[in-house]
Coordinates of N, CA and C in Angstrom, one line a residue:
X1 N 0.8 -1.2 0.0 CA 0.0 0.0 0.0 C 0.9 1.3 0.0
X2 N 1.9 1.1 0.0 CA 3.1 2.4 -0.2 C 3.3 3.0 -1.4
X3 N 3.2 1.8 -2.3 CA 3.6 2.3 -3.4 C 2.4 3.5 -3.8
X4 N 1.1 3.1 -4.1 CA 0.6 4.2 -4.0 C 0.2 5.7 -3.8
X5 N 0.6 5.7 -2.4 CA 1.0 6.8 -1.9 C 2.2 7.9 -2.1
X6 N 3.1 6.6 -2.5 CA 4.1 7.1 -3.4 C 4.1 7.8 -5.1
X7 N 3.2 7.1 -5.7 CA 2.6 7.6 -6.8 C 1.8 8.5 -6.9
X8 N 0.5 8.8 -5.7 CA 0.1 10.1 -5.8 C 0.7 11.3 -4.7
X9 N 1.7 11.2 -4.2 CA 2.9 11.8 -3.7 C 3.5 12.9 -5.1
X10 N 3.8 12.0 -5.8 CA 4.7 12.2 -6.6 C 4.0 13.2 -7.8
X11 N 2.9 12.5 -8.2 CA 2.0 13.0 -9.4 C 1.5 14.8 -8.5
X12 N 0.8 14.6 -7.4 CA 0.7 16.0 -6.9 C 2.0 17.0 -6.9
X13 N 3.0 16.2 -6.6 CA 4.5 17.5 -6.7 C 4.7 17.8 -8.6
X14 N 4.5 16.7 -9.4 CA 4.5 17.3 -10.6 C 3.4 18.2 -11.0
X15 N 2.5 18.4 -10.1 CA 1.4 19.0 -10.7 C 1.4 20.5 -10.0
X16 N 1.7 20.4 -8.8 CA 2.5 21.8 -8.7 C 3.7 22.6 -9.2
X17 N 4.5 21.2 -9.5 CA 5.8 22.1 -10.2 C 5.2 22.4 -11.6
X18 N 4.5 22.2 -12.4 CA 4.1 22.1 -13.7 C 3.1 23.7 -13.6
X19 N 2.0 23.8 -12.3 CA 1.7 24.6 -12.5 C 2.1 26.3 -12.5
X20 N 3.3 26.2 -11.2 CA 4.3 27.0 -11.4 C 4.9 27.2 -12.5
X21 N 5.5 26.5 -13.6 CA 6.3 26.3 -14.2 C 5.3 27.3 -15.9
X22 N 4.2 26.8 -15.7 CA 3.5 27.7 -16.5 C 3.0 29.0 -16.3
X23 N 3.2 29.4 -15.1 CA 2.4 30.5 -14.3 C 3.7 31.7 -14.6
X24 N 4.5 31.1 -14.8 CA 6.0 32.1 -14.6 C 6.8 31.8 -16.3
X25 N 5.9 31.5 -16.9 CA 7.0 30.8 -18.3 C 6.9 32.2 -18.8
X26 N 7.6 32.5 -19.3 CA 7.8 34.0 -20.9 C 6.3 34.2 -21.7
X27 N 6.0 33.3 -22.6 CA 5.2 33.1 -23.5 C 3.7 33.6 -22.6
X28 N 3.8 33.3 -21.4 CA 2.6 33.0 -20.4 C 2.3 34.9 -20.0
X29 N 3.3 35.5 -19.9 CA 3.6 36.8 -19.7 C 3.1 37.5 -20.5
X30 N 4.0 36.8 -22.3 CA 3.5 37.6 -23.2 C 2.3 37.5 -23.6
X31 N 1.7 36.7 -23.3 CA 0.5 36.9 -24.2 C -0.7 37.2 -23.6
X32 N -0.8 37.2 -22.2 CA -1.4 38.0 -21.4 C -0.9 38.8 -20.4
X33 N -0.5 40.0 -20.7 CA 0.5 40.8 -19.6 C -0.9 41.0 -18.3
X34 N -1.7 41.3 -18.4 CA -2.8 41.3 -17.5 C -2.5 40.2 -16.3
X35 N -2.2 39.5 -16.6 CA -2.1 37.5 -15.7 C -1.4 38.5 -14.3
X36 N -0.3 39.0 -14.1 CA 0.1 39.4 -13.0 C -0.7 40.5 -12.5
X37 N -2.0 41.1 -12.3 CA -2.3 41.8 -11.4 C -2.9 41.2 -10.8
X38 N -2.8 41.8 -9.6 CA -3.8 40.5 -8.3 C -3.2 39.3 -8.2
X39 N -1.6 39.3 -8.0 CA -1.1 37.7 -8.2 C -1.6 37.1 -6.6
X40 N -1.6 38.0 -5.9 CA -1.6 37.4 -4.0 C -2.2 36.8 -4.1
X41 N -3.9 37.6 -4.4 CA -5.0 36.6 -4.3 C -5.0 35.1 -4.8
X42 N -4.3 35.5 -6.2 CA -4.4 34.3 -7.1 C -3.5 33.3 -6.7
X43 N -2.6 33.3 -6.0 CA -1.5 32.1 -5.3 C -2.0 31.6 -4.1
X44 N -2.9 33.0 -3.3 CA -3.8 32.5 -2.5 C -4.8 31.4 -2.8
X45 N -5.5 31.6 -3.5 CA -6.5 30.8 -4.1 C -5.9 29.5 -4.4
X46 N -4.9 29.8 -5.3 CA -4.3 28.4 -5.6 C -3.8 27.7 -4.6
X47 N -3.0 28.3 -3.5 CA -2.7 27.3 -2.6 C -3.3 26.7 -1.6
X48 N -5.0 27.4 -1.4 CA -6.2 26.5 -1.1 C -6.4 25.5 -1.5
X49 N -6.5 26.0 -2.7 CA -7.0 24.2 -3.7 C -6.0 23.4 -3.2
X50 N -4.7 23.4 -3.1 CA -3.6 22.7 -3.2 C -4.2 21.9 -1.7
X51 N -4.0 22.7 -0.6 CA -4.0 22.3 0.5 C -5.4 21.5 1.2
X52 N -6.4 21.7 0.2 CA -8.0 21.0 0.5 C -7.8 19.5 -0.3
X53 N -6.9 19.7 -1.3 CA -6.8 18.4 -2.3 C -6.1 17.6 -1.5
X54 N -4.6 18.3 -0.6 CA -3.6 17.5 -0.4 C -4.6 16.7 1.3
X55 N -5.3 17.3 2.0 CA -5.9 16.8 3.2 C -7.3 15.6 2.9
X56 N -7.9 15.8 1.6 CA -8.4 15.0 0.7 C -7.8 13.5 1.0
X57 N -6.6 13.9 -0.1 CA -6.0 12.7 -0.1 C -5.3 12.4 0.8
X58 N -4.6 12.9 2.1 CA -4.4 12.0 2.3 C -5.3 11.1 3.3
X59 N -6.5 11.8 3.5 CA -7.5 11.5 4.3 C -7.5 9.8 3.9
X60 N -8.3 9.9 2.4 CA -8.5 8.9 1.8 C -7.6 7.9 1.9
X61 N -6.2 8.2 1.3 CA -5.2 7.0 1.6 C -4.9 6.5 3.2
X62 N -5.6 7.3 4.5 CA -4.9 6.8 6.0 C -6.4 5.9 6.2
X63 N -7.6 6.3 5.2 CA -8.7 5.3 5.1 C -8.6 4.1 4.4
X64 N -7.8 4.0 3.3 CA -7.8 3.0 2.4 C -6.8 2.0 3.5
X65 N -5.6 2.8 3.9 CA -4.9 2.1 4.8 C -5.2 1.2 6.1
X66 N -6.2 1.6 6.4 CA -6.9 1.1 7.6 C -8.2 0.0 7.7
X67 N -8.2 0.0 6.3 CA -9.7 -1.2 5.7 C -8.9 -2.8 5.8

């Protein structure tokens, strides 16, 4: 039962590096210079999701673990 946790461990840190990774790319800049006003809120927001998803899961997996 590790390995899975392991796998969605892993897939979540790609999915925050990935989101970052587009949030800050050049192209992302250029083609909407607008995107950076209001970033607080907007990292705010995002790192709610992050943190409602990440208590989610691991709720679910210390449930899955315990059946």
């Amino acid at each position: 039962m590790t390995l899975p946790i392991i796998l969605v461990v892993i897939v979540m840190v790609a999915g925050f590096a990935a989101t970052i990774a587009v949030g800050r790319s050049k192209s992302n800049k250029e083609g909407n210079p607008g995107y950076f006003h209001q970033t607080g809120k907007k990292w705010a927001n995002l790192s709610w999701i992050y943190v409602v998803c990440t208590v989610v899961i691991v709720a679910v997996l210390i449930y899955a673990l315990n059946q």
